[in-house]
Amino acid sequence: MCLGVPGKIVSVTDIMGMRSADVDISGVKRQVSLDLCPEAKEEDYVLVHAGFAIQIIDEQEAEETLKLLQDLTGVDLPEAESAS
Amino acid sequence: MKQDTILLAHGSGGTLMHKLISGLFASKFSNPILDKLDDSATFELPPGRVSFSTDTYVVQPLMFRGGNIGKLAVCGTVNDVSAMGAEPMYLSCGFVIEEGLAVSELETILDSMVASAKEAGVLIVTGDTKVVEKGGADRLFINTAGVGVVRDGVDIGAAKAKIGDKILLSGTIGDHGIAVVSEREGLTFETAVESDCAPLNKMISSMLDVSRNVHCLRDPTRGGLASALNEFAAASDVGLHIIEDRVPVRDEVAGACELLGYDVFHVANEGKIVAIVEPADADAVLAAMKTSPYGVDAAIIGEVVDEPKGKVLVDTHFGSTRILDILVGEQLPRIC
Amino acid sequence: MTLKYISEYRDPILAKSLITKINQTSTRDAKLMEVCGTHTVAIAKHGIRTMMPPTVQLLSGPGCPVCVTANTDIDRAIELSKVDDVVITTFGDMMKVPGSYSSLAKEKAAGSDIRVVYSALDAVELAERTPEKRVVFLAVGFETTAPTIAASVIEAKKRGLKNFFIHAVHKTVPDALRALIESGEVKITGLILPGHVSAIIGTKPYLFLADEYHVPCVISGFEPLDVLQAIYMLVRQIESGEAKIEVQYRRGVLPDGNQVAVETMNKVFEPCDADWRAIGVIPGTGLKLREEYAEFDAVAAIEVELPPVREPKGCQCGEVLRGVLFPYQCKLFGKACTPEAPVGPCMVSSEGSCAAYYRYSDYPEATG
């Protein structure tokens, strides 16, 4: 129901108390508001929905999910692929 | 006095219009056939079947990264004529201008048309201009029509795909649609993606130089690759089976599609060709495509199969097989 | 194509072995409902249904905000668009959805000023740029979207805008699930819960599903591997007779969700009853502007007369949204109702379950 796209914060700006970030989604840049994610900072990956960052992606959890999947299935992915 | 903007008087047959036409259009497009400025252009065509096509261009915004409406209007018609295996020769162009358009903007657009026509080796031999009141058009519409002569021995048509044929694509998909939508009001995002808008007649010509067995050709414009492939499947009453991983897509285009909820197979192209070719000739045709600057990323993306008739199947990267559907209506961003 | 946090969750090798795992584990009947429309699309687009063992059945739920928007709410947006100085702004999703007599796309063609925006903030900016117009944002969406609208309303107030309004038709998820289960129409043995709604509200609002109704639940991400893993986790719960709220989408969902977003939403909105299309009124599942923000309420500010509500004849979107019917079991599916000529909303919205089933031919008649 709700499209949320992971993107990386490349810069944060503060215009008249409104914090926003330039988010890079695979080479596409979109300015998003940080009103709902005030703690997000440069280099963080955030979920982007309707012009807002709605959550910071937990990189450690993301890696663990993949690791869990690999353990579960007994499939070892080549480094390059799992890190891509 | 030099006019900065196009006025309604430009279109009413008076001196202003005369000045505009002779000053701008005739001088920029100048060639022996056009320069006569008769009621219609007259010329000889070489012997053979004539390919004749027309299209009207209403793209917004008029200017986008990688091109503008003028370049699009020349390339689009050149490509449509070429896609029947013909060498395009002559174009007409009709302009509908909303009053208030900046003359400088029009000049930029005409310059692009001249450059693209020159690259394609076609002449713009006749034209027409109408200026309409504010609100009567959205700044500028351009119609072009083109004629060319079909090469001897070439027989191309959407209904000619045969089981076992290979499906060739000349490069990355979705570039044009993403370049244009990224500049629309309300959806602005930054990307370096440029429209792929280009005249493809020379590439097509080199493909036909190496094979008489190109069965289907199409430039997958509106509706994207999905529409072109579905049209082939339906017209030829065969199935088309393509491999997602072999279809080249730029990372930025993939990112924009995620952001907007688009399926990249539905996004428009203006400088790509998809071909269905006899299997024995596929490698040679692919090599010919790759010699063109517009075909460096060309790839064999799949083949024609018996079943399911009239449908296109995609083997996804994920390891499943899905039906590739046709876009219904206008592509709208999906958010919630 | 490599998109971080997307590409790695589309890995074919992992997918294959995960499917094997599901096949090996599943012995009991698993009737799993994917609540969310984006899950419906992912399942159809990636052909996940065809990979399931006979014991696992996937049902679509009421999770497409476009589909559950009541006719009367769309009728109001249409009437608002006919007011001279009103500009309607909306997410693209809503354009083609039919109301009782028309759609926003048709009204735009007839001359109404209706614009597609990517964010409610774009509508706020439009209002600031065009003070002579009244800009109304059609505020649809669940808890994922509502905080973004709330933040936009706060921004409009900060800028002192008097010409920005919202037509709030938001819906909230947990109590709708309660109503669905209470109705007892379908015996659901597991729920695939929406990842992005949960990124906002966290896991706690769902606890009652396990505690009171003993329904196994997994909050899932939207890539195909996410969905497969969620299915596997549900199958495991079902096999062991457990019922708990598990999180598959751990990279996006914290137990407490995003409290800033929740507070923003609660600052601007308060719960109200909501009219779900073809389901009816579910108490407490809507959001209305609080008193302090009432000036932004388009319904109060711009009076319009609504036509009598009309439901499309023969349309069974309600049964489809409640999981009672598979889309292809509706009498109109693929015949009187197609994406080219849709009768009900589930065939219009790209996330609608009927459209997803139809587009990807994800139904027995097409594949069998």
mmCIF file of N, CA and C in Angstrom, chain B residues 37-119:
data_model
loop_
_atom_site.group_PDB
_atom_site.id
_atom_site.type_symbol
_atom_site.label_atom_id
_atom_site.label_comp_id
_atom_site.label_asym_id
_atom_site.label_seq_id
_atom_site.Cartn_x
_atom_site.Cartn_y
_atom_site.Cartn_z
ATOM 1 N N LEU B 37 9.459 27.561 -52.076
ATOM 2 C CA LEU B 37 8.296 28.046 -51.326
ATOM 3 C C LEU B 37 6.992 27.983 -52.124
ATOM 4 N N ASP B 38 6.826 26.912 -52.893
ATOM 5 C CA ASP B 38 5.565 26.705 -53.609
ATOM 6 C C ASP B 38 4.517 26.153 -52.646
ATOM 7 N N ASP B 39 3.305 25.967 -53.169
ATOM 8 C CA ASP B 39 2.221 25.465 -52.316
ATOM 9 C C ASP B 39 2.504 24.060 -51.799
ATOM 10 N N SER B 40 3.228 23.274 -52.582
ATOM 11 C CA SER B 40 3.644 21.971 -52.074
ATOM 12 C C SER B 40 5.015 21.639 -52.644
ATOM 13 N N ALA B 41 5.684 20.747 -51.962
ATOM 14 C CA ALA B 41 7.011 20.339 -52.424
ATOM 15 C C ALA B 41 6.862 19.290 -53.517
ATOM 16 N N THR B 42 7.723 19.320 -54.509
ATOM 17 C CA THR B 42 7.716 18.268 -55.524
ATOM 18 C C THR B 42 9.108 17.663 -55.610
ATOM 19 N N PHE B 43 9.139 16.349 -55.725
ATOM 20 C CA PHE B 43 10.432 15.648 -55.808
ATOM 21 C C PHE B 43 10.233 14.277 -56.424
ATOM 22 N N GLU B 44 11.325 13.690 -56.845
ATOM 23 C CA GLU B 44 11.303 12.331 -57.397
ATOM 24 C C GLU B 44 11.685 11.363 -56.277
ATOM 25 N N LEU B 45 11.062 10.169 -56.281
ATOM 26 C CA LEU B 45 11.494 9.123 -55.356
ATOM 27 C C LEU B 45 12.125 7.999 -56.170
ATOM 28 N N PRO B 46 13.145 7.344 -55.642
ATOM 29 C CA PRO B 46 13.684 6.176 -56.337
ATOM 30 C C PRO B 46 12.602 5.107 -56.460
ATOM 31 N N PRO B 47 12.782 4.146 -57.370
ATOM 32 C CA PRO B 47 11.750 3.114 -57.520
ATOM 33 C C PRO B 47 11.628 2.259 -56.263
ATOM 34 N N GLY B 48 10.442 1.695 -56.072
ATOM 35 C CA GLY B 48 10.235 0.797 -54.926
ATOM 36 C C GLY B 48 9.013 1.202 -54.136
ATOM 37 N N ARG B 49 8.728 0.388 -53.081
ATOM 38 C CA ARG B 49 7.596 0.684 -52.207
ATOM 39 C C ARG B 49 7.916 1.868 -51.340
ATOM 40 N N VAL B 50 6.901 2.741 -51.135
ATOM 41 C CA VAL B 50 7.123 3.935 -50.324
ATOM 42 C C VAL B 50 6.650 3.687 -48.899
ATOM 43 N N SER B 51 7.454 4.111 -47.939
ATOM 44 C CA SER B 51 7.028 4.083 -46.540
ATOM 45 C C SER B 51 6.682 5.517 -46.161
ATOM 46 N N PHE B 52 5.529 5.710 -45.538
ATOM 47 C CA PHE B 52 5.000 7.052 -45.291
ATOM 48 C C PHE B 52 4.409 7.061 -43.883
ATOM 49 N N SER B 53 4.838 7.990 -43.050
ATOM 50 C CA SER B 53 4.392 7.974 -41.660
ATOM 51 C C SER B 53 4.214 9.400 -41.140
ATOM 52 N N THR B 54 3.322 9.562 -40.185
ATOM 53 C CA THR B 54 3.163 10.882 -39.557
ATOM 54 C C THR B 54 2.963 10.729 -38.062
ATOM 55 N N ASP B 55 3.383 11.730 -37.318
ATOM 56 C CA ASP B 55 3.215 11.704 -35.871
ATOM 57 C C ASP B 55 3.165 13.152 -35.379
ATOM 58 N N THR B 56 2.459 13.359 -34.283
ATOM 59 C CA THR B 56 2.338 14.698 -33.729
ATOM 60 C C THR B 56 2.945 14.704 -32.329
ATOM 61 N N TYR B 57 3.717 15.728 -32.049
ATOM 62 C CA TYR B 57 4.506 15.755 -30.812
ATOM 63 C C TYR B 57 3.983 16.846 -29.883
ATOM 64 N N VAL B 58 3.649 16.430 -28.677
ATOM 65 C CA VAL B 58 3.029 17.358 -27.721
ATOM 66 C C VAL B 58 3.735 17.270 -26.371
ATOM 67 N N VAL B 59 5.015 16.898 -26.383
ATOM 68 C CA VAL B 59 5.715 16.615 -25.125
ATOM 69 C C VAL B 59 5.806 17.867 -24.226
ATOM 70 N N GLN B 60 5.635 17.661 -22.941
ATOM 71 C CA GLN B 60 5.837 18.709 -21.939
ATOM 72 C C GLN B 60 6.801 18.175 -20.895
ATOM 73 N N PRO B 61 7.819 18.892 -20.504
ATOM 74 C CA PRO B 61 8.207 20.213 -21.002
ATOM 75 C C PRO B 61 8.815 20.148 -22.415
ATOM 76 N N LEU B 62 8.855 21.309 -23.085
ATOM 77 C CA LEU B 62 9.383 21.351 -24.457
ATOM 78 C C LEU B 62 10.863 20.998 -24.487
ATOM 79 N N MET B 63 11.571 21.427 -23.456
ATOM 80 C CA MET B 63 13.006 21.161 -23.373
ATOM 81 C C MET B 63 13.243 20.140 -22.267
ATOM 82 N N PHE B 64 14.050 19.150 -22.536
ATOM 83 C CA PHE B 64 14.386 18.174 -21.504
ATOM 84 C C PHE B 64 15.826 17.752 -21.718
ATOM 85 N N ARG B 65 16.400 17.122 -20.710
ATOM 86 C CA ARG B 65 17.797 16.712 -20.867
ATOM 87 C C ARG B 65 17.934 15.717 -22.014
ATOM 88 N N GLY B 66 18.828 16.043 -22.927
ATOM 89 C CA GLY B 66 19.059 15.137 -24.040
ATOM 90 C C GLY B 66 18.244 15.480 -25.273
ATOM 91 N N GLY B 67 17.455 16.556 -25.205
ATOM 92 C CA GLY B 67 16.704 16.907 -26.401
ATOM 93 C C GLY B 67 15.618 17.919 -26.152
ATOM 94 N N ASN B 68 14.801 18.103 -27.173
ATOM 95 C CA ASN B 68 13.631 18.966 -27.056
ATOM 96 C C ASN B 68 12.597 18.490 -28.066
ATOM 97 N N ILE B 69 11.467 19.152 -28.073
ATOM 98 C CA ILE B 69 10.351 18.697 -28.907
ATOM 99 C C ILE B 69 10.725 18.647 -30.391
ATOM 100 N N GLY B 70 11.636 19.547 -30.815
ATOM 101 C CA GLY B 70 12.029 19.586 -32.222
ATOM 102 C C GLY B 70 12.846 18.365 -32.619
ATOM 103 N N LYS B 71 13.826 18.054 -31.796
ATOM 104 C CA LYS B 71 14.650 16.870 -32.059
ATOM 105 C C LYS B 71 13.771 15.622 -32.084
ATOM 106 N N LEU B 72 12.834 15.586 -31.114
ATOM 107 C CA LEU B 72 11.927 14.452 -31.013
ATOM 108 C C LEU B 72 11.080 14.306 -32.279
ATOM 109 N N ALA B 73 10.604 15.456 -32.795
ATOM 110 C CA ALA B 73 9.699 15.428 -33.943
ATOM 111 C C ALA B 73 10.408 14.920 -35.192
ATOM 112 N N VAL B 74 11.688 15.257 -35.347
ATOM 113 C CA VAL B 74 12.436 14.772 -36.509
ATOM 114 C C VAL B 74 12.812 13.298 -36.307
ATOM 115 N N CYS B 75 13.399 12.987 -35.149
ATOM 116 C CA CYS B 75 13.870 11.615 -34.917
ATOM 117 C C CYS B 75 12.713 10.629 -34.913
ATOM 118 N N GLY B 76 11.605 11.006 -34.291
ATOM 119 C CA GLY B 76 10.471 10.091 -34.167
ATOM 120 C C GLY B 76 9.971 9.639 -35.529
ATOM 121 N N THR B 77 9.813 10.594 -36.434
ATOM 122 C CA THR B 77 9.285 10.237 -37.757
ATOM 123 C C THR B 77 10.342 9.519 -38.589
ATOM 124 N N VAL B 78 11.586 9.962 -38.488
ATOM 125 C CA VAL B 78 12.678 9.253 -39.165
ATOM 126 C C VAL B 78 12.674 7.786 -38.723
ATOM 127 N N ASN B 79 12.529 7.553 -37.423
ATOM 128 C CA ASN B 79 12.572 6.187 -36.904
ATOM 129 C C ASN B 79 11.359 5.366 -37.345
ATOM 130 N N ASP B 80 10.185 6.008 -37.388
ATOM 131 C CA ASP B 80 8.983 5.291 -37.823
ATOM 132 C C ASP B 80 9.106 4.844 -39.278
ATOM 133 N N VAL B 81 9.638 5.729 -40.122
ATOM 134 C CA VAL B 81 9.808 5.371 -41.536
ATOM 135 C C VAL B 81 10.867 4.253 -41.650
ATOM 136 N N SER B 82 11.941 4.408 -40.899
ATOM 137 C CA SER B 82 13.035 3.421 -40.965
ATOM 138 C C SER B 82 12.597 2.052 -40.475
ATOM 139 N N ALA B 83 11.676 2.042 -39.502
ATOM 140 C CA ALA B 83 11.274 0.772 -38.887
ATOM 141 C C ALA B 83 10.535 -0.128 -39.876
ATOM 142 N N MET B 84 10.189 0.388 -41.045
ATOM 143 C CA MET B 84 9.605 -0.470 -42.081
ATOM 144 C C MET B 84 10.682 -0.935 -43.057
ATOM 145 N N GLY B 85 11.930 -0.635 -42.731
ATOM 146 C CA GLY B 85 13.023 -1.042 -43.619
ATOM 147 C C GLY B 85 13.246 -0.065 -44.750
ATOM 148 N N ALA B 86 12.777 1.172 -44.553
ATOM 149 C CA ALA B 86 12.924 2.179 -45.604
ATOM 150 C C ALA B 86 14.020 3.176 -45.241
ATOM 151 N N GLU B 87 14.583 3.809 -46.256
ATOM 152 C CA GLU B 87 15.521 4.894 -46.025
ATOM 153 C C GLU B 87 14.729 6.196 -46.079
ATOM 154 N N PRO B 88 14.565 6.879 -44.935
ATOM 155 C CA PRO B 88 13.773 8.113 -44.937
ATOM 156 C C PRO B 88 14.467 9.202 -45.749
ATOM 157 N N MET B 89 13.696 9.991 -46.518
ATOM 158 C CA MET B 89 14.300 11.010 -47.378
ATOM 159 C C MET B 89 13.759 12.407 -47.121
ATOM 160 N N TYR B 90 12.443 12.529 -47.079
ATOM 161 C CA TYR B 90 11.858 13.863 -46.974
ATOM 162 C C TYR B 90 10.874 13.937 -45.805
ATOM 163 N N LEU B 91 10.884 15.091 -45.130
ATOM 164 C CA LEU B 91 9.945 15.323 -44.033
ATOM 165 C C LEU B 91 9.113 16.566 -44.308
ATOM 166 N N SER B 92 7.908 16.568 -43.777
ATOM 167 C CA SER B 92 7.143 17.816 -43.678
ATOM 168 C C SER B 92 7.054 18.157 -42.203
ATOM 169 N N CYS B 93 6.823 19.421 -41.906
ATOM 170 C CA CYS B 93 6.559 19.730 -40.502
ATOM 171 C C CYS B 93 5.530 20.827 -40.364
ATOM 172 N N GLY B 94 4.628 20.632 -39.413
ATOM 173 C CA GLY B 94 3.594 21.610 -39.119
ATOM 174 C C GLY B 94 3.724 22.053 -37.678
ATOM 175 N N PHE B 95 3.645 23.361 -37.460
ATOM 176 C CA PHE B 95 3.792 23.904 -36.114
ATOM 177 C C PHE B 95 2.482 24.525 -35.658
ATOM 178 N N VAL B 96 2.042 24.197 -34.462
ATOM 179 C CA VAL B 96 0.942 24.923 -33.819
ATOM 180 C C VAL B 96 1.562 25.620 -32.617
ATOM 181 N N ILE B 97 1.596 26.953 -32.688
ATOM 182 C CA ILE B 97 2.282 27.731 -31.657
ATOM 183 C C ILE B 97 1.253 28.514 -30.846
ATOM 184 N N GLU B 98 1.325 28.386 -29.541
ATOM 185 C CA GLU B 98 0.477 29.203 -28.672
ATOM 186 C C GLU B 98 1.119 30.576 -28.579
ATOM 187 N N GLU B 99 0.337 31.637 -28.745
ATOM 188 C CA GLU B 99 0.968 32.961 -28.731
ATOM 189 C C GLU B 99 1.670 33.182 -27.392
ATOM 190 N N GLY B 100 2.768 33.890 -27.451
ATOM 191 C CA GLY B 100 3.539 34.125 -26.235
ATOM 192 C C GLY B 100 4.805 33.292 -26.167
ATOM 193 N N LEU B 101 4.943 32.316 -27.047
ATOM 194 C CA LEU B 101 6.165 31.495 -27.045
ATOM 195 C C LEU B 101 7.354 32.392 -27.402
ATOM 196 N N ALA B 102 8.446 32.241 -26.659
ATOM 197 C CA ALA B 102 9.620 33.070 -26.931
ATOM 198 C C ALA B 102 10.241 32.669 -28.264
ATOM 199 N N VAL B 103 10.587 33.676 -29.059
ATOM 200 C CA VAL B 103 11.209 33.402 -30.359
ATOM 201 C C VAL B 103 12.530 32.656 -30.156
ATOM 202 N N SER B 104 13.249 33.031 -29.091
ATOM 203 C CA SER B 104 14.535 32.371 -28.844
ATOM 204 C C SER B 104 14.355 30.880 -28.591
ATOM 205 N N GLU B 105 13.268 30.541 -27.880
ATOM 206 C CA GLU B 105 13.003 29.132 -27.597
ATOM 207 C C GLU B 105 12.682 28.383 -28.897
ATOM 208 N N LEU B 106 11.872 29.038 -29.731
ATOM 209 C CA LEU B 106 11.526 28.436 -31.016
ATOM 210 C C LEU B 106 12.797 28.219 -31.839
ATOM 211 N N GLU B 107 13.689 29.204 -31.802
ATOM 212 C CA GLU B 107 14.936 29.072 -32.575
ATOM 213 C C GLU B 107 15.760 27.874 -32.111
ATOM 214 N N THR B 108 15.865 27.711 -30.796
ATOM 215 C CA THR B 108 16.605 26.559 -30.255
ATOM 216 C C THR B 108 16.013 25.257 -30.775
ATOM 217 N N ILE B 109 14.677 25.216 -30.782
ATOM 218 C CA ILE B 109 13.987 24.005 -31.223
ATOM 219 C C ILE B 109 14.242 23.757 -32.711
ATOM 220 N N LEU B 110 14.174 24.845 -33.504
ATOM 221 C CA LEU B 110 14.423 24.687 -34.943
ATOM 222 C C LEU B 110 15.860 24.246 -35.201
ATOM 223 N N ASP B 111 16.790 24.802 -34.447
ATOM 224 C CA ASP B 111 18.198 24.408 -34.619
ATOM 225 C C ASP B 111 18.381 22.908 -34.366
ATOM 226 N N SER B 112 17.678 22.402 -33.337
ATOM 227 C CA SER B 112 17.761 20.965 -33.063
ATOM 228 C C SER B 112 17.190 20.148 -34.211
ATOM 229 N N MET B 113 16.104 20.667 -34.799
ATOM 230 C CA MET B 113 15.492 19.951 -35.918
ATOM 231 C C MET B 113 16.467 19.892 -37.084
ATOM 232 N N VAL B 114 17.131 21.029 -37.335
ATOM 233 C CA VAL B 114 18.100 21.093 -38.435
ATOM 234 C C VAL B 114 19.230 20.086 -38.185
ATOM 235 N N ALA B 115 19.733 20.092 -36.955
ATOM 236 C CA ALA B 115 20.860 19.204 -36.634
ATOM 237 C C ALA B 115 20.457 17.739 -36.789
ATOM 238 N N SER B 116 19.266 17.379 -36.285
ATOM 239 C CA SER B 116 18.832 15.982 -36.361
ATOM 240 C C SER B 116 18.563 15.575 -37.804
ATOM 241 N N ALA B 117 17.967 16.487 -38.589
ATOM 242 C CA ALA B 117 17.685 16.178 -39.999
ATOM 243 C C ALA B 117 18.998 15.955 -40.741
ATOM 244 N N LYS B 118 19.972 16.784 -40.404
ATOM 245 C CA LYS B 118 21.275 16.661 -41.060
ATOM 246 C C LYS B 118 21.912 15.313 -40.705
ATOM 247 N N GLU B 119 21.859 14.992 -39.415
ATOM 248 C CA GLU B 119 22.454 13.714 -38.995
ATOM 249 C C GLU B 119 21.773 12.535 -39.690
#
